[in-house]
mmCIF file of C-alpha atoms and ligand atoms in Angstrom:
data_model
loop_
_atom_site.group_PDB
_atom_site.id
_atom_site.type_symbol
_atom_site.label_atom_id
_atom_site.label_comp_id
_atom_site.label_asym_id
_atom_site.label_seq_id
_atom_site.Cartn_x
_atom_site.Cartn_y
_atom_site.Cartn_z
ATOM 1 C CA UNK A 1 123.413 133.301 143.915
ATOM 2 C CA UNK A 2 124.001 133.152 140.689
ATOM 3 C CA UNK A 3 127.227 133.254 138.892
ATOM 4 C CA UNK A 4 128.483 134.669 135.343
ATOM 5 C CA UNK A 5 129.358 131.155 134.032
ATOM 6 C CA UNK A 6 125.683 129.663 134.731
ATOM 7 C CA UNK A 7 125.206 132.190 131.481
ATOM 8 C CA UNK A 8 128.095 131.109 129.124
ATOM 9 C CA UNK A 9 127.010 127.929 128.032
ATOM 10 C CA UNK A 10 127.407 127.314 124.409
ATOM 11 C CA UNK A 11 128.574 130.827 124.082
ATOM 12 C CA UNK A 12 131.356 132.237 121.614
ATOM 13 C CA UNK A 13 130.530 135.954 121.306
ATOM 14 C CA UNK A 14 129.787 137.947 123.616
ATOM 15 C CA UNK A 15 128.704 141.671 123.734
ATOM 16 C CA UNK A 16 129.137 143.902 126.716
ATOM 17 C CA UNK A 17 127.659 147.000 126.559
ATOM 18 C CA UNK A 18 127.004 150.203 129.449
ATOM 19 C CA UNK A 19 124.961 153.430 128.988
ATOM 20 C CA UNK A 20 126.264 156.964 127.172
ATOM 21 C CA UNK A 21 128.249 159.278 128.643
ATOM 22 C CA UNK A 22 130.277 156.794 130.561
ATOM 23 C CA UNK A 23 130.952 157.090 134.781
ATOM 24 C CA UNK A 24 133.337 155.547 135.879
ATOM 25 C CA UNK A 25 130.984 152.987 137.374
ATOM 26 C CA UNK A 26 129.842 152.272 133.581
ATOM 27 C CA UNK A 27 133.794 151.827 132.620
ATOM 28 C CA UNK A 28 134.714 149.565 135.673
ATOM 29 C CA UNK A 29 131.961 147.248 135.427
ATOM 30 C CA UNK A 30 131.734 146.757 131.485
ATOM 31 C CA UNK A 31 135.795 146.118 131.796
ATOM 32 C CA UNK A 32 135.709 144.001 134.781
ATOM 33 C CA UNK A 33 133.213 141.957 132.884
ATOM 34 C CA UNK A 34 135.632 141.998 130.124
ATOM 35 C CA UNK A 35 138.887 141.287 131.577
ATOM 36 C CA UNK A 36 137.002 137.914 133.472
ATOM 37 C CA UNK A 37 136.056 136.950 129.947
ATOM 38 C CA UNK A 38 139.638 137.090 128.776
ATOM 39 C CA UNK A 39 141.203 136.011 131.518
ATOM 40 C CA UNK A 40 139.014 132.657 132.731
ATOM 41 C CA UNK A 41 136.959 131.768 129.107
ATOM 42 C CA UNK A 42 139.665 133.011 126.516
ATOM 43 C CA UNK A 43 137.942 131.133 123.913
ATOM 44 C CA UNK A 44 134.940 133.716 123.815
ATOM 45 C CA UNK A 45 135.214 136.744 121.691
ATOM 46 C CA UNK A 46 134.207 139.348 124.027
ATOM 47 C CA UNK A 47 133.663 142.686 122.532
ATOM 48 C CA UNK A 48 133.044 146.186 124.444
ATOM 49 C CA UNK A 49 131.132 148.731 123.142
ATOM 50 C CA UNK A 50 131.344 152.064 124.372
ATOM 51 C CA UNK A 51 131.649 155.718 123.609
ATOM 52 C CA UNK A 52 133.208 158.684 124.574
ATOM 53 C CA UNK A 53 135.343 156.923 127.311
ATOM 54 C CA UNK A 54 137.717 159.460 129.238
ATOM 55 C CA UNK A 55 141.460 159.065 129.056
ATOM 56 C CA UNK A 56 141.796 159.048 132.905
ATOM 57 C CA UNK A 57 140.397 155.694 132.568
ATOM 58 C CA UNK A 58 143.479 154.001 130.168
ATOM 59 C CA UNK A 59 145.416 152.684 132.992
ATOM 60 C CA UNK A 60 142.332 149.667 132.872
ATOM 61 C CA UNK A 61 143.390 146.387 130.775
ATOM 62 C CA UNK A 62 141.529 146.288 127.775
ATOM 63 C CA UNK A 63 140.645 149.975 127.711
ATOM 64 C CA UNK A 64 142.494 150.079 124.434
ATOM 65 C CA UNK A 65 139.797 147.464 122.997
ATOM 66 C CA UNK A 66 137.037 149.452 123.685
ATOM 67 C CA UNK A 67 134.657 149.466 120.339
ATOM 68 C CA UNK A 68 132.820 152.788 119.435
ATOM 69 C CA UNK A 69 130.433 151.473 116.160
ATOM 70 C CA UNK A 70 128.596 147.969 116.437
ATOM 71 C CA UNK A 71 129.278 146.177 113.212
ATOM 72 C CA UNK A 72 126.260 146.022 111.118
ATOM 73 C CA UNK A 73 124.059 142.849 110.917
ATOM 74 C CA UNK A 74 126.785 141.263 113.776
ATOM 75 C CA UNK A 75 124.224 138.751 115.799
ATOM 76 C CA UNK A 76 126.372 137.912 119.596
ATOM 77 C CA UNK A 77 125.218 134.868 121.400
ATOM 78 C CA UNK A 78 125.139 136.949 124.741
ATOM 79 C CA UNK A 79 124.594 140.402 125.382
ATOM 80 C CA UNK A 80 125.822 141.522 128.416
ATOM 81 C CA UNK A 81 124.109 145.124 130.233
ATOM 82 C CA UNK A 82 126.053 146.891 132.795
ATOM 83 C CA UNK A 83 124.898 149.752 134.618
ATOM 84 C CA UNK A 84 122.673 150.967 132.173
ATOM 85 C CA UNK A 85 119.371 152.418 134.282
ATOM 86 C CA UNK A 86 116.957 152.128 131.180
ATOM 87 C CA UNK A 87 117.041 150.789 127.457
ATOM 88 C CA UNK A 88 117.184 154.034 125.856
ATOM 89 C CA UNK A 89 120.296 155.598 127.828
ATOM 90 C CA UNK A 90 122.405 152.357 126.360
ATOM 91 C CA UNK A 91 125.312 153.176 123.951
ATOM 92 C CA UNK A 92 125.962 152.439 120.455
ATOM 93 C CA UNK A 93 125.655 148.526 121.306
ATOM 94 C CA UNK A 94 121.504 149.367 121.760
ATOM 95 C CA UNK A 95 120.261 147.827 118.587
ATOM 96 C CA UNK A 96 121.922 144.578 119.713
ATOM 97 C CA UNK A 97 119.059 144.178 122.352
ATOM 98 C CA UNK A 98 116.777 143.102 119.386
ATOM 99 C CA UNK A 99 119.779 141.199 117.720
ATOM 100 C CA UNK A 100 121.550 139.467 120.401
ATOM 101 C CA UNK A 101 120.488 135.445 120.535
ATOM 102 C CA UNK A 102 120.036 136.819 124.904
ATOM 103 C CA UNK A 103 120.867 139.506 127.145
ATOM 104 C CA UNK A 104 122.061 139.710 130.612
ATOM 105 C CA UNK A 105 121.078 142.746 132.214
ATOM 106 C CA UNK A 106 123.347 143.759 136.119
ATOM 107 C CA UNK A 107 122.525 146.694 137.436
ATOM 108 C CA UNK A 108 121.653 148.996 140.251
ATOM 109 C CA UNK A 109 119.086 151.262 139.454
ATOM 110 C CA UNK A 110 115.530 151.518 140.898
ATOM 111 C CA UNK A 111 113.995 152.836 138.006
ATOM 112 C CA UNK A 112 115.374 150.788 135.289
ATOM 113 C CA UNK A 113 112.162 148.559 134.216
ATOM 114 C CA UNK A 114 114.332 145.644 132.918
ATOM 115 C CA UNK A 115 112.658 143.032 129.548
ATOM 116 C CA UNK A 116 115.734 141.166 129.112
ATOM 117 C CA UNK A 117 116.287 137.663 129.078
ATOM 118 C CA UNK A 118 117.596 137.528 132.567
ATOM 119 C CA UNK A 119 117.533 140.740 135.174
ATOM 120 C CA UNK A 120 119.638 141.034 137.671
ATOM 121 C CA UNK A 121 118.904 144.285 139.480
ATOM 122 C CA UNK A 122 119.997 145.527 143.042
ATOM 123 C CA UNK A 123 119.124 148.997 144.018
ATOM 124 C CA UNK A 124 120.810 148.994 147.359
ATOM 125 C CA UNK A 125 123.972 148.077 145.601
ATOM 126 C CA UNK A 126 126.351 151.023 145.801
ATOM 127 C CA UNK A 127 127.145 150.173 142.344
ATOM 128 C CA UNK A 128 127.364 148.356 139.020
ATOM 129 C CA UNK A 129 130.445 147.123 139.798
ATOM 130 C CA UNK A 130 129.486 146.102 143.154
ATOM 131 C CA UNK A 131 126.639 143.815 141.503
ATOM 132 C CA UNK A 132 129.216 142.079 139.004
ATOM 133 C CA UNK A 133 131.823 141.254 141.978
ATOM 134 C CA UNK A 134 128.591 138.993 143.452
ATOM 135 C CA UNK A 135 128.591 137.474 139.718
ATOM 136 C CA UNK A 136 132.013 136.023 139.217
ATOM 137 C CA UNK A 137 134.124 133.770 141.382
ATOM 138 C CA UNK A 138 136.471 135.424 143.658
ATOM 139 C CA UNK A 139 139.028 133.140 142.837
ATOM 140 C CA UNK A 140 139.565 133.147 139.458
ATOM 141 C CA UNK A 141 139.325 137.594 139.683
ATOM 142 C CA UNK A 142 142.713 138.636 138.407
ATOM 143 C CA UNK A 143 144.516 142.005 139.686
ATOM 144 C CA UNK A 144 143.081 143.734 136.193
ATOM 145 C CA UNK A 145 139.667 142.753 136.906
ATOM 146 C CA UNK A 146 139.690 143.708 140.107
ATOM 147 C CA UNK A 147 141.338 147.514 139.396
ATOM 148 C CA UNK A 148 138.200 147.718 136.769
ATOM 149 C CA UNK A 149 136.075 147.163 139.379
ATOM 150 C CA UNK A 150 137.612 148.938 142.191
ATOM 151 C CA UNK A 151 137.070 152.056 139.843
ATOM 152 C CA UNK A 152 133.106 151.371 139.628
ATOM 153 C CA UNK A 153 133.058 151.270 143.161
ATOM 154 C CA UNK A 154 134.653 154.430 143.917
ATOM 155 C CA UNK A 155 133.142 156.772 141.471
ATOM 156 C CA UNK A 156 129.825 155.435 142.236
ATOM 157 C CA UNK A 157 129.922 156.131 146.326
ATOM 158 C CA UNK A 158 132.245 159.187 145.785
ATOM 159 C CA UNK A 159 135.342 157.397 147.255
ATOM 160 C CA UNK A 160 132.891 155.330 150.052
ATOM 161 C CA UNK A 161 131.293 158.490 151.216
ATOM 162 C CA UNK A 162 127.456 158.763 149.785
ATOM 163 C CA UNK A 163 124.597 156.724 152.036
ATOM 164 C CA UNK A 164 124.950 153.739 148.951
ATOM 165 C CA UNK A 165 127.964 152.424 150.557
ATOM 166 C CA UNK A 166 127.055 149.598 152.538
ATOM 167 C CA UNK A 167 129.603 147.329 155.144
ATOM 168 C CA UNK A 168 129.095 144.873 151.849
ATOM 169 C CA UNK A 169 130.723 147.494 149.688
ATOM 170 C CA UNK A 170 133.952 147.553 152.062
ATOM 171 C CA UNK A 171 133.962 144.087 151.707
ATOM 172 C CA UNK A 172 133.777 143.692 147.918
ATOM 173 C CA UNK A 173 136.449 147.021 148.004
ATOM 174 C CA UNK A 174 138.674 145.099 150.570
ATOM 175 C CA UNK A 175 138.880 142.123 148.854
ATOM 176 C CA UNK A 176 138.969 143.888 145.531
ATOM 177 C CA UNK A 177 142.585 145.705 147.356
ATOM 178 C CA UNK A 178 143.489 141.824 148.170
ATOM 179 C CA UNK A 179 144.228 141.431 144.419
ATOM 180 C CA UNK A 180 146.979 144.437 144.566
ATOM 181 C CA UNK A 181 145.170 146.674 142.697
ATOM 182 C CA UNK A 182 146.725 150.624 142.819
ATOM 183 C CA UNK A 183 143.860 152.223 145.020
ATOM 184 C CA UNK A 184 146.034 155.457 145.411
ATOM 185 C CA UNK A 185 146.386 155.629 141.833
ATOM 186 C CA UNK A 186 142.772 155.236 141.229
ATOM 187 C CA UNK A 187 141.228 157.547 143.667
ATOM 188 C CA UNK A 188 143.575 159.854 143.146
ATOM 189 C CA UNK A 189 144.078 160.467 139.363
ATOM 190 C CA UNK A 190 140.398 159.586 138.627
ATOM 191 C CA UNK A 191 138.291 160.693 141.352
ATOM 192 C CA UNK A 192 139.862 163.668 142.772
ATOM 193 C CA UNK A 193 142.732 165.564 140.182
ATOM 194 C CA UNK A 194 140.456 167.499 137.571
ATOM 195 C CA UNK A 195 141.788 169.343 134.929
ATOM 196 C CA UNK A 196 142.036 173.505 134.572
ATOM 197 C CA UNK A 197 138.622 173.735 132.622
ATOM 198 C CA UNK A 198 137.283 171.525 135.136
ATOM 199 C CA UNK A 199 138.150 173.711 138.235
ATOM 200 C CA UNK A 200 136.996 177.213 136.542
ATOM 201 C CA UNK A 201 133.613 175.331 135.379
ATOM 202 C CA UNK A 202 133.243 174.298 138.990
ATOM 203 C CA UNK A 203 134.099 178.104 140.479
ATOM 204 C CA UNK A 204 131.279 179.772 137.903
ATOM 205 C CA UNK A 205 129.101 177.524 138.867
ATOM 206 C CA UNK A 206 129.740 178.056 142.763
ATOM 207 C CA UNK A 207 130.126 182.014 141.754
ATOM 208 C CA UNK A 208 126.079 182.056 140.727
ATOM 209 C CA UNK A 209 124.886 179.119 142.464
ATOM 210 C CA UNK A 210 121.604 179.763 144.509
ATOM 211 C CA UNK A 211 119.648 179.004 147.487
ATOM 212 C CA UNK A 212 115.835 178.334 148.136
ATOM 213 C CA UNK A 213 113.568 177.186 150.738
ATOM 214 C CA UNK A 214 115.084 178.733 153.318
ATOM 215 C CA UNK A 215 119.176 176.781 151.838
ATOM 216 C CA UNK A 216 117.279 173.195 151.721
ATOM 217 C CA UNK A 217 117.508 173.566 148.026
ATOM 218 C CA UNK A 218 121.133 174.474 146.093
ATOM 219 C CA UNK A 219 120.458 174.657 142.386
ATOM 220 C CA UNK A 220 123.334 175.729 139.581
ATOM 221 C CA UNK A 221 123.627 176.184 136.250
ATOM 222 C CA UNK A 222 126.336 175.668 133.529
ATOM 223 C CA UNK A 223 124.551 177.595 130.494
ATOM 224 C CA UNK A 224 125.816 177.618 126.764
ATOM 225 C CA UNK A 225 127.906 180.707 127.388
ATOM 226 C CA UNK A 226 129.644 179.832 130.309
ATOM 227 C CA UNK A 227 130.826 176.542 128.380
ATOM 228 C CA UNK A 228 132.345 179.029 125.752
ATOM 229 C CA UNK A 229 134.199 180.897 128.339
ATOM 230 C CA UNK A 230 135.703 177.844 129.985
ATOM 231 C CA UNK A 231 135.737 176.224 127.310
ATOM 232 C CA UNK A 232 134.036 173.316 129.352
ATOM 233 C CA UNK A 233 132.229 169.922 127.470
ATOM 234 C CA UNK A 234 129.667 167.294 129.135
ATOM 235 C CA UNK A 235 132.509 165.436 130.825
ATOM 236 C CA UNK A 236 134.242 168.160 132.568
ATOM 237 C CA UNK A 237 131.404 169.226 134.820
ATOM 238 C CA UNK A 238 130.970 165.586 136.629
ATOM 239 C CA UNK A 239 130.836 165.909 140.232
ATOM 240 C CA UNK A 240 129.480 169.317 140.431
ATOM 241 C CA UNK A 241 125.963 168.265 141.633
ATOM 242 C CA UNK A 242 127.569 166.122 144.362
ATOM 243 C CA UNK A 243 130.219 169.656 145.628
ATOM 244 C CA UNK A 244 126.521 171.662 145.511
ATOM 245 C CA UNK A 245 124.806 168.871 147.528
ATOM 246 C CA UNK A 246 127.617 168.759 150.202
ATOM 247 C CA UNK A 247 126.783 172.573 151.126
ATOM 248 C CA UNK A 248 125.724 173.171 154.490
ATOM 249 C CA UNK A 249 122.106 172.898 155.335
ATOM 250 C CA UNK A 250 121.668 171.757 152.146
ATOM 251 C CA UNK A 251 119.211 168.629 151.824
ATOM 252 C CA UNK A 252 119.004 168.767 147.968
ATOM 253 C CA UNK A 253 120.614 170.146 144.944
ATOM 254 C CA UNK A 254 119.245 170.875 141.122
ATOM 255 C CA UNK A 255 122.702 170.776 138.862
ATOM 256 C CA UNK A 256 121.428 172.234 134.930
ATOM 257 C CA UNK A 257 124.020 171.854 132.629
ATOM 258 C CA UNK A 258 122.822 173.498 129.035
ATOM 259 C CA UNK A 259 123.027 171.379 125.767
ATOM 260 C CA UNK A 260 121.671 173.384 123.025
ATOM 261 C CA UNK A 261 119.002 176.280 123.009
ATOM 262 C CA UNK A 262 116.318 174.263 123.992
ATOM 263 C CA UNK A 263 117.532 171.356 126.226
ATOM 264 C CA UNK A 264 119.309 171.010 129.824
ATOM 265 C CA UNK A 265 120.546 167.916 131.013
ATOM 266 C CA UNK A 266 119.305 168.367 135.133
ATOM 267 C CA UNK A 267 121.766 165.888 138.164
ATOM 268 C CA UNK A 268 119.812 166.029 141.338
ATOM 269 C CA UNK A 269 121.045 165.269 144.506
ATOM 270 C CA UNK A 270 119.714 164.540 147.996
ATOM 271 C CA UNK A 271 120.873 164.202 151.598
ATOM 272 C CA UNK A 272 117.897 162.076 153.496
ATOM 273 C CA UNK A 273 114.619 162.969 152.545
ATOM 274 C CA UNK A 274 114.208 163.947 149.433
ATOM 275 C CA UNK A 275 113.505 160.969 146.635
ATOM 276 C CA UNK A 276 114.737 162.422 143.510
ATOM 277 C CA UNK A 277 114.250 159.327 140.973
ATOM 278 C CA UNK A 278 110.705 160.044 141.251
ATOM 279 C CA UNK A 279 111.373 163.886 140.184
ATOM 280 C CA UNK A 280 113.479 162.427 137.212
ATOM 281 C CA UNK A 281 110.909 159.634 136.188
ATOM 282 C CA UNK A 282 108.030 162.215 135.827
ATOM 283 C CA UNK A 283 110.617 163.683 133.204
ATOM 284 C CA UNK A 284 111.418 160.893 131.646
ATOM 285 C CA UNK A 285 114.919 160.132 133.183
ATOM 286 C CA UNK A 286 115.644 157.507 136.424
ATOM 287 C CA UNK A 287 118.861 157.000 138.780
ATOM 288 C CA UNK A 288 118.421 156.186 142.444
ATOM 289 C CA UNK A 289 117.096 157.612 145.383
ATOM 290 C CA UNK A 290 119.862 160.206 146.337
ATOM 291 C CA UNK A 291 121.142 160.670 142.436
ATOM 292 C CA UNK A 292 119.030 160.493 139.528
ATOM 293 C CA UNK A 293 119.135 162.946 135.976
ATOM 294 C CA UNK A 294 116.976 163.535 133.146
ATOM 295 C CA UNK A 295 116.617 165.757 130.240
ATOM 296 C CA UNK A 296 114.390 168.725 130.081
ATOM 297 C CA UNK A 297 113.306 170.803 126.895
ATOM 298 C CA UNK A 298 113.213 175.171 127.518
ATOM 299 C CA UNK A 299 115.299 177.801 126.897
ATOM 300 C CA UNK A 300 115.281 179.280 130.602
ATOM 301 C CA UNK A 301 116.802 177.918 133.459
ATOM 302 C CA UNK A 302 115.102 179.847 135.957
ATOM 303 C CA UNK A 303 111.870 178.241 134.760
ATOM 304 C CA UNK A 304 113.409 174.605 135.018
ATOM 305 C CA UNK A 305 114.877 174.927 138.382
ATOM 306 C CA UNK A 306 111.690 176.521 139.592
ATOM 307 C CA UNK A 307 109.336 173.519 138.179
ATOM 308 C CA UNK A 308 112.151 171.375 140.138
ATOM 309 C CA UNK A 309 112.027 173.356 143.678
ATOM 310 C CA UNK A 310 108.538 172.783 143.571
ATOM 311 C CA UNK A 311 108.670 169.045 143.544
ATOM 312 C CA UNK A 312 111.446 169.092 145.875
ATOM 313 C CA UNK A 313 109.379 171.570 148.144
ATOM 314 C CA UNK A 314 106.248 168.650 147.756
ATOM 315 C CA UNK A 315 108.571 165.973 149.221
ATOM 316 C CA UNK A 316 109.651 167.910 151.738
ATOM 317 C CA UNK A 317 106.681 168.805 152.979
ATOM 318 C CA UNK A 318 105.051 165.807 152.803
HETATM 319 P P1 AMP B 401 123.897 162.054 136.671
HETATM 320 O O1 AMP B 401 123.191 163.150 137.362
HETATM 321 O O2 AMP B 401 123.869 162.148 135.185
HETATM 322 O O3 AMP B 401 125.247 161.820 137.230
HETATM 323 O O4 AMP B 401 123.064 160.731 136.972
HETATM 324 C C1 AMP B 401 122.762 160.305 138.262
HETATM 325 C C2 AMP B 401 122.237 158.878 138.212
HETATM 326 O O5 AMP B 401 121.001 158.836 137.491
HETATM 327 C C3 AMP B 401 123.175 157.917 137.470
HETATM 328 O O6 AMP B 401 123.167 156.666 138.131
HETATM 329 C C4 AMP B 401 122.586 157.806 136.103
HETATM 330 O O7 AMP B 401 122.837 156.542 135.551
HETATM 331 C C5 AMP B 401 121.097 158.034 136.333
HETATM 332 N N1 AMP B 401 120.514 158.797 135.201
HETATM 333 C C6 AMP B 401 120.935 159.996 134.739
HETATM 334 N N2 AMP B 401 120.197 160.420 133.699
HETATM 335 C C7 AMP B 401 119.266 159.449 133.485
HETATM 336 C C8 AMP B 401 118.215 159.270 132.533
HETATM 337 N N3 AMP B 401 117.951 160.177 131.607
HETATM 338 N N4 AMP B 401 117.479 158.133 132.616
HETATM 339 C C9 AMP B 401 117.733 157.196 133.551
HETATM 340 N N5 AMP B 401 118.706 157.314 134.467
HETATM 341 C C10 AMP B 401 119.477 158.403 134.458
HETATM 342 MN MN1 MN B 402 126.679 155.010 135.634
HETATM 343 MN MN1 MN B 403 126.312 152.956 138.587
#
């Protein structure tokens, strides 16, 4: 296997970059990456580039160093992609993929299609985070590092409970804890506690939520006006498609939440069966197997979810 260092030869700057709209996976692993850098090679000027970061995830060391605009005409010797699923979906930092002198590319998603320099990619990994713990040496991981991480891991499997966590992902978690990091902290005040919006976004959704095939199929919808009336943004309604998924008898669930007139940004979610990266791919988006999302232009939800329960209903009869 091989390790972070085998890529830091000759290197003084270094770019780390994730994808927009930042998970927590997409925080942990970017700043695990980070906090490595600083702590084992503090000679390399490792920059992080990311937007639109949530304040739930300031307790993590370097959080406060977080970059939101790449500086123009900046060329990095290294370019390192976390988590990203596919070129397009990565933040501000993008254009560096042209400028960088190489990029390093760890992630977890079937359908990302890779062209970097080197491509690591693991879709049975639970996680981004998971990947980068089997890149760095377990010795020189420092408690900050490993609290970056340990977030990644338990956003991504939903606190260990969705089919990606494997006996390898206790392992990495347990020896992650090994380092002292504040698990009760983390899965507390990041995974579970949501804010007021947050909780009445979640009940309207639940309040109109529907069922089809027979409850195999969940699908809700968080439309322009019931953002207004909660008062609800992109971030607060993460999670949602998972609490739809876990209803009972439910195999798979379509989650729309509305951007603007014409565009919703669809989560879907399956139990066992259902293969919903290859829904998203035919609309342009990826994930995994059991989680994947994409973007779909119309002004009617109804339609949207409909074209989607007849996909689902193909897999499932297949
Ligand atoms: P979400 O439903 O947005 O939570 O995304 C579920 C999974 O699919 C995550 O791992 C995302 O990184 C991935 N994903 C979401 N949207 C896209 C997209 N448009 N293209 C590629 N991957 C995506
Ligand atoms: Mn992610
Ligand atoms: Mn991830």
């Amino acid at each position: 296997m091989k390790r972070i260092e085998d890529y830091l030869e000759g290197v003084k700057t270094a770019a780390i970059a994730g994808h927009v709209n930042p998970d927590g996976d997409c925080v942990g692993s970017c700043l695990g990456v980070k906090n490595y850098l600083a702590d084992n090679y503090p000679d390399i000027q490792a920059d992080v580039y990311m937007t639109g970061m949530k304040d739930i995830f300031r307790y993590i060391r370097y959080s406060d160093a977080v970059l939101e605009k790449a500086e123009e005409g900046k060329v990095y010797d290294l370019l390192i992609l976390c988590d990203i699923s596919s070129r397009d979906r990565i933040n501000v930092a993008g254009p560096l993929v042209d400028t960088a002198k190489a990029t390093l590319c760890l992630d977890h998603h079937k359908t990302n299609t890779g062209g970097y320099t080197w491509f690591y990619n693991f879709p049975e990994a639970s996680s981004a985070s998971e990947v980068i713990y089997g890149f760095l040496d377990p010795e020189k991981i420092s408690c900050a590092c490993a609290e970056a991480l340990y977030t990644g891991i338990v956003h991504d499997t939903g606190v260990f409970q969705y089919s990606n966590t494997s006996g390898h992902t206790m392992e990495v978690a347990g020896a992650l804890m090994e380092k002292g990091v504040d698990f009760t902290h983390i899965i507390d005040r990041t995974f579970f506690e949501k804010t007021f919006v947050q909780r009445k976004i979640l009940g309207r959704v639940m309040e109109n939520a529907v069922l089809h095939l027979d409850g195999r199929v969940i699908s809700g919808v968080v439309t322009l006006a019931d953002r207004k009336s909660c008062g609800a943004g992109a971030g607060d309604t993460e999670g949602i498609a998972s609490e739809l998924r876990s209803t009972k008898g439910v195999e798979t669930a379509v989650f729309l939440y509305q951007m603007d007139s014409s565009h919703f940004k669809v989560s879907l979610r399956s139990q066992d069966i259902v293969d919903v990266s290859l829904i998203c791919s035919e609309f342009g988006g990826g994930g995994h197997t059991r989680a994947a999302g994409c973007t779909i232009e119309g002004s009617s939800p109804e339609a949207i979810v409909e074209q989607l329960v007849s996909r689902i209903q193909k897999q499932l009869e297949a």
